[in-house]
mmCIF file of C-alpha atoms in Angstrom:
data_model
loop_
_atom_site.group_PDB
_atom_site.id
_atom_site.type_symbol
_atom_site.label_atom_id
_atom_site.label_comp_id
_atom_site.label_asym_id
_atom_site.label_seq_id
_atom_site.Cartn_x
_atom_site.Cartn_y
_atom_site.Cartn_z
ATOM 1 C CA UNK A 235 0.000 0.000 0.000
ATOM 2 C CA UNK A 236 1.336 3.558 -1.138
ATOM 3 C CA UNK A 237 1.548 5.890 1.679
ATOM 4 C CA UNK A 238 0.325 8.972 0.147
ATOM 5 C CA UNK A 239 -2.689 7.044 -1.122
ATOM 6 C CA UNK A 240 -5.910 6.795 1.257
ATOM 7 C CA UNK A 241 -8.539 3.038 1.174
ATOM 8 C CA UNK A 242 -11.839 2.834 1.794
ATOM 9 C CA UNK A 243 -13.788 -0.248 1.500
ATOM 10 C CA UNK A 244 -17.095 0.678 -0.479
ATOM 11 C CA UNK A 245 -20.016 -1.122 -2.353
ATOM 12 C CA UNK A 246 -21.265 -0.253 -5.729
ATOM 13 C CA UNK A 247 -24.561 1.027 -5.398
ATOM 14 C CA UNK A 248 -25.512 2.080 -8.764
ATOM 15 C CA UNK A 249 -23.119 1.717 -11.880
ATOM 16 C CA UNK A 250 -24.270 4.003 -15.021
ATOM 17 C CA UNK A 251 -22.383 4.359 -18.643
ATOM 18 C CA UNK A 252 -19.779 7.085 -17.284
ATOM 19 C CA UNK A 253 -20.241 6.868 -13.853
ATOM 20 C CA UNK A 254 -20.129 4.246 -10.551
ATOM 21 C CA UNK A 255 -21.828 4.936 -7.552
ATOM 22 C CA UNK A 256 -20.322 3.553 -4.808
ATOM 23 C CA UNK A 257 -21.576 3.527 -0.879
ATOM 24 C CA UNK A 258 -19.061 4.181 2.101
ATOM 25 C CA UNK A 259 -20.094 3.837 5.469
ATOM 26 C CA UNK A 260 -18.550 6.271 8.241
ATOM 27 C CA UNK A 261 -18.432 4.854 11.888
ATOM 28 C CA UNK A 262 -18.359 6.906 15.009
ATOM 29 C CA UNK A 263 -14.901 6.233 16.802
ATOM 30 C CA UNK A 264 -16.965 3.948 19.742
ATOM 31 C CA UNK A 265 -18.611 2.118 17.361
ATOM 32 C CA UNK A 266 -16.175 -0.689 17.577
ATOM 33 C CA UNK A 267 -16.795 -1.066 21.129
ATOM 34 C CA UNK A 268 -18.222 -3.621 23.195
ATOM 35 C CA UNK A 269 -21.155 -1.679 24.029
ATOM 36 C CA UNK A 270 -22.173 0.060 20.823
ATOM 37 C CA UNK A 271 -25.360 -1.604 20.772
ATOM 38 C CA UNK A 272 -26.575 -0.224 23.613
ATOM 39 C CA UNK A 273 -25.177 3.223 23.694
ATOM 40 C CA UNK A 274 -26.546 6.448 21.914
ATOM 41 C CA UNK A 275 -23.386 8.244 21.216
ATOM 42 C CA UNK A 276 -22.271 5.051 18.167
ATOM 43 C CA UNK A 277 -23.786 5.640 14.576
ATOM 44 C CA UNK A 278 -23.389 5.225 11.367
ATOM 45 C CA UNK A 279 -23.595 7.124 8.196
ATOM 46 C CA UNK A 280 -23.776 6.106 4.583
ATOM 47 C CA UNK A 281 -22.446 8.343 2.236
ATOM 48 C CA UNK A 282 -22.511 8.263 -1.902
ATOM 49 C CA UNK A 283 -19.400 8.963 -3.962
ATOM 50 C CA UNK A 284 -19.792 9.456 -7.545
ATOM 51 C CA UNK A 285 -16.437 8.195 -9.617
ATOM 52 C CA UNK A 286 -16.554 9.419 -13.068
ATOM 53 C CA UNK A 287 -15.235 7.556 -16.228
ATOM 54 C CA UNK A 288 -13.978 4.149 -14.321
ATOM 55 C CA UNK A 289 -11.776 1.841 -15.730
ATOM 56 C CA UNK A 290 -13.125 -1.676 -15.450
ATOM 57 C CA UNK A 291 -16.951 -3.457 -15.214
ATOM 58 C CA UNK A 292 -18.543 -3.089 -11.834
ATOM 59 C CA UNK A 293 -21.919 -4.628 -10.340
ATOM 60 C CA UNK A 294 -24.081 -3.268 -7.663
ATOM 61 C CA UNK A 295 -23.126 -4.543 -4.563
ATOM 62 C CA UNK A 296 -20.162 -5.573 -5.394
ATOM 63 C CA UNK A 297 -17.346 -4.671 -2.588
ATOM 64 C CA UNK A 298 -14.048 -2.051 -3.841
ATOM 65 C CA UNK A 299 -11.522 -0.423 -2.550
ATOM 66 C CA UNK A 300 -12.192 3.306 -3.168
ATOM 67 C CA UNK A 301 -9.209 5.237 -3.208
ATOM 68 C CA UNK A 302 -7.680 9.116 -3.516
ATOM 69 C CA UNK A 303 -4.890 11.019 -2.316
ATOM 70 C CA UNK A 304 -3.919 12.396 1.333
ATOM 71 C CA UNK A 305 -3.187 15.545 -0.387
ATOM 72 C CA UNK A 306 -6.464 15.877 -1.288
ATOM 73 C CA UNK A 307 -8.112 15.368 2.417
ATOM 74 C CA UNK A 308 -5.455 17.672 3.426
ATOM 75 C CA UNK A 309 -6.909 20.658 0.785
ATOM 76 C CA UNK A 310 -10.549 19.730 1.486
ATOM 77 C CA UNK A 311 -9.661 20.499 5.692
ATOM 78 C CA UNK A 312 -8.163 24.056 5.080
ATOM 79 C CA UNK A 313 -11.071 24.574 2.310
ATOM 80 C CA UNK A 314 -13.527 24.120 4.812
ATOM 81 C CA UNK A 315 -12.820 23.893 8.455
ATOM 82 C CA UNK A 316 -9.256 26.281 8.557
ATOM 83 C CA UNK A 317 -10.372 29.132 6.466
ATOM 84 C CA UNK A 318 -13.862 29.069 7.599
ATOM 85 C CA UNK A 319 -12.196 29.345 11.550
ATOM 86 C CA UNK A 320 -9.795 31.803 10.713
ATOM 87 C CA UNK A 321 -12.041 33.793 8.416
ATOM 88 C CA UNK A 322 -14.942 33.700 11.854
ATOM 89 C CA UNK A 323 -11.619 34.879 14.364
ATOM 90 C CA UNK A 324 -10.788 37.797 12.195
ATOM 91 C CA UNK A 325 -14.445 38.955 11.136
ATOM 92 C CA UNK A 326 -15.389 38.817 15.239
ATOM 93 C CA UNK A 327 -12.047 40.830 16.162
ATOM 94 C CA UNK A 328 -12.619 43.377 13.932
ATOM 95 C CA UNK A 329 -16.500 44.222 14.581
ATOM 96 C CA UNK A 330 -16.009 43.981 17.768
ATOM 97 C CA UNK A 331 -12.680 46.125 18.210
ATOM 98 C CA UNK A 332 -12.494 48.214 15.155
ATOM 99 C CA UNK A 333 -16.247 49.185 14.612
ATOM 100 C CA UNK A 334 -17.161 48.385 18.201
ATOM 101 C CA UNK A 335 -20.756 46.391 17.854
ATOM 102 C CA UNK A 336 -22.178 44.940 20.277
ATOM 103 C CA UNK A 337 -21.828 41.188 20.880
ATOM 104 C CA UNK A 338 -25.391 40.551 19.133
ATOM 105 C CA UNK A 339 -24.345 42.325 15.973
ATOM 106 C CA UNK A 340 -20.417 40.838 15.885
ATOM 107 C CA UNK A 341 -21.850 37.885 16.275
ATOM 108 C CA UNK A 342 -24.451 37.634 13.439
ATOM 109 C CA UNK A 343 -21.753 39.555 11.572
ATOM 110 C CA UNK A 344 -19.242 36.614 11.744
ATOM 111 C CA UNK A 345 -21.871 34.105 10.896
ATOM 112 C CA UNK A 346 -23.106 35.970 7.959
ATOM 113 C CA UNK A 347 -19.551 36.462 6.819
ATOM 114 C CA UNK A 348 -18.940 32.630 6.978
ATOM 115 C CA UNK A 349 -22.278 32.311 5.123
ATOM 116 C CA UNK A 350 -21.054 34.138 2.243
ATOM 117 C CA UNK A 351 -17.539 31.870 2.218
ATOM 118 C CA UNK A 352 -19.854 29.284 1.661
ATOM 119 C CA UNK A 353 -22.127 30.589 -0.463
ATOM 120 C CA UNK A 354 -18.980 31.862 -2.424
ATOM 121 C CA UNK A 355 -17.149 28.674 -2.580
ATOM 122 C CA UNK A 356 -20.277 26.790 -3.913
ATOM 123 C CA UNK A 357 -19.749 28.858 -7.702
ATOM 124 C CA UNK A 358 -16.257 26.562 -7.790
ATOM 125 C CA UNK A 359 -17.804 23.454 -7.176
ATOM 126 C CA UNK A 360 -17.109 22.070 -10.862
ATOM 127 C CA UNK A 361 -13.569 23.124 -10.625
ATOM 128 C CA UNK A 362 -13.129 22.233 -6.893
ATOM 129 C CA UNK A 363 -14.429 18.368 -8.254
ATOM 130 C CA UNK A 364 -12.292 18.124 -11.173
ATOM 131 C CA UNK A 365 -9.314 18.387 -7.880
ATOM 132 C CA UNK A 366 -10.694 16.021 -5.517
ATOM 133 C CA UNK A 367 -10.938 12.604 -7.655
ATOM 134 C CA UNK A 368 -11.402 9.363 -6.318
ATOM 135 C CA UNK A 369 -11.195 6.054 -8.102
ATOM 136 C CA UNK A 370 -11.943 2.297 -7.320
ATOM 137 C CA UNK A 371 -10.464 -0.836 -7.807
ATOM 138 C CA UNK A 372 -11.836 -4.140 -7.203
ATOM 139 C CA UNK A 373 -10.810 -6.596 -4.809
ATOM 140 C CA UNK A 374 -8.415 -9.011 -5.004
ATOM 141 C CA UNK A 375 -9.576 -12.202 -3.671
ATOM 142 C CA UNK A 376 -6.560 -14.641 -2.732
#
């Protein structure tokens, strides 16, 4: 296994003519434990992944190994958690120091301003996919 190069176990939900959709499944970090079953806090998600233009015949259902890059988790945390945080800290200093609002206005000020980063980086969605690509490759069964 390549170091730089992230696995996921998936299954192929729907496979189209330029497109597979495959199926991962996130797990809570106590959902491995002993009492998951009984406790609140362990759940599950499923989420879809569309990989364009595969190489190779897939079925639905069948199980892959859905791959992309560290690099590219890397990007996607800064895109949305690091700018997002640092864009909130300096929005919130400055109404609040600079223009001196009150806490009520600073505050729907930095939310609003976050709100546009989003808003804004939902026009590059098309370019921001052609960067983050994932691809799948089947199994190999010994």
């Amino acid at each position: 296994m390549d170091n730089n190069v992230l696995e996921h176990r998936a299954v192929v939900s729907a496979v189209h003519a330029d497109r597979v959709i495959v199926t991962i499944t996130q797990s809570s970090a106590c959902s491995g434990c002993h009492a998951a079953k009984a406790c609140t806090a362990a759940d599950h998600k499923e989420r879809p992944i569309t990989i364009n233009h595969p190489m190779g015949d897939f079925t639905v259902g069948e199980t892959v190994l859905l791959k992309g890059r560290y690099a590219m988790g890397r990007t996607a945390i800064i895109i949305s958690f690091v700018v997002p945080l640092i864009l909130l800290l300096g929005v919130a200093l400055m109404l609040v120091h600079v223009w001196h609002l009150s806490d009520l206005y600073s505050a729907l000020g930095t939310l609003g301003a976050v709100g546009v980063y989003y808003f804004i980086l939902s026009f590059f969605r098309k370019s921001l996919s052609k960067k983050f690509v994932f691809y799948i490759e089947k199994i190999q069964s010994n």
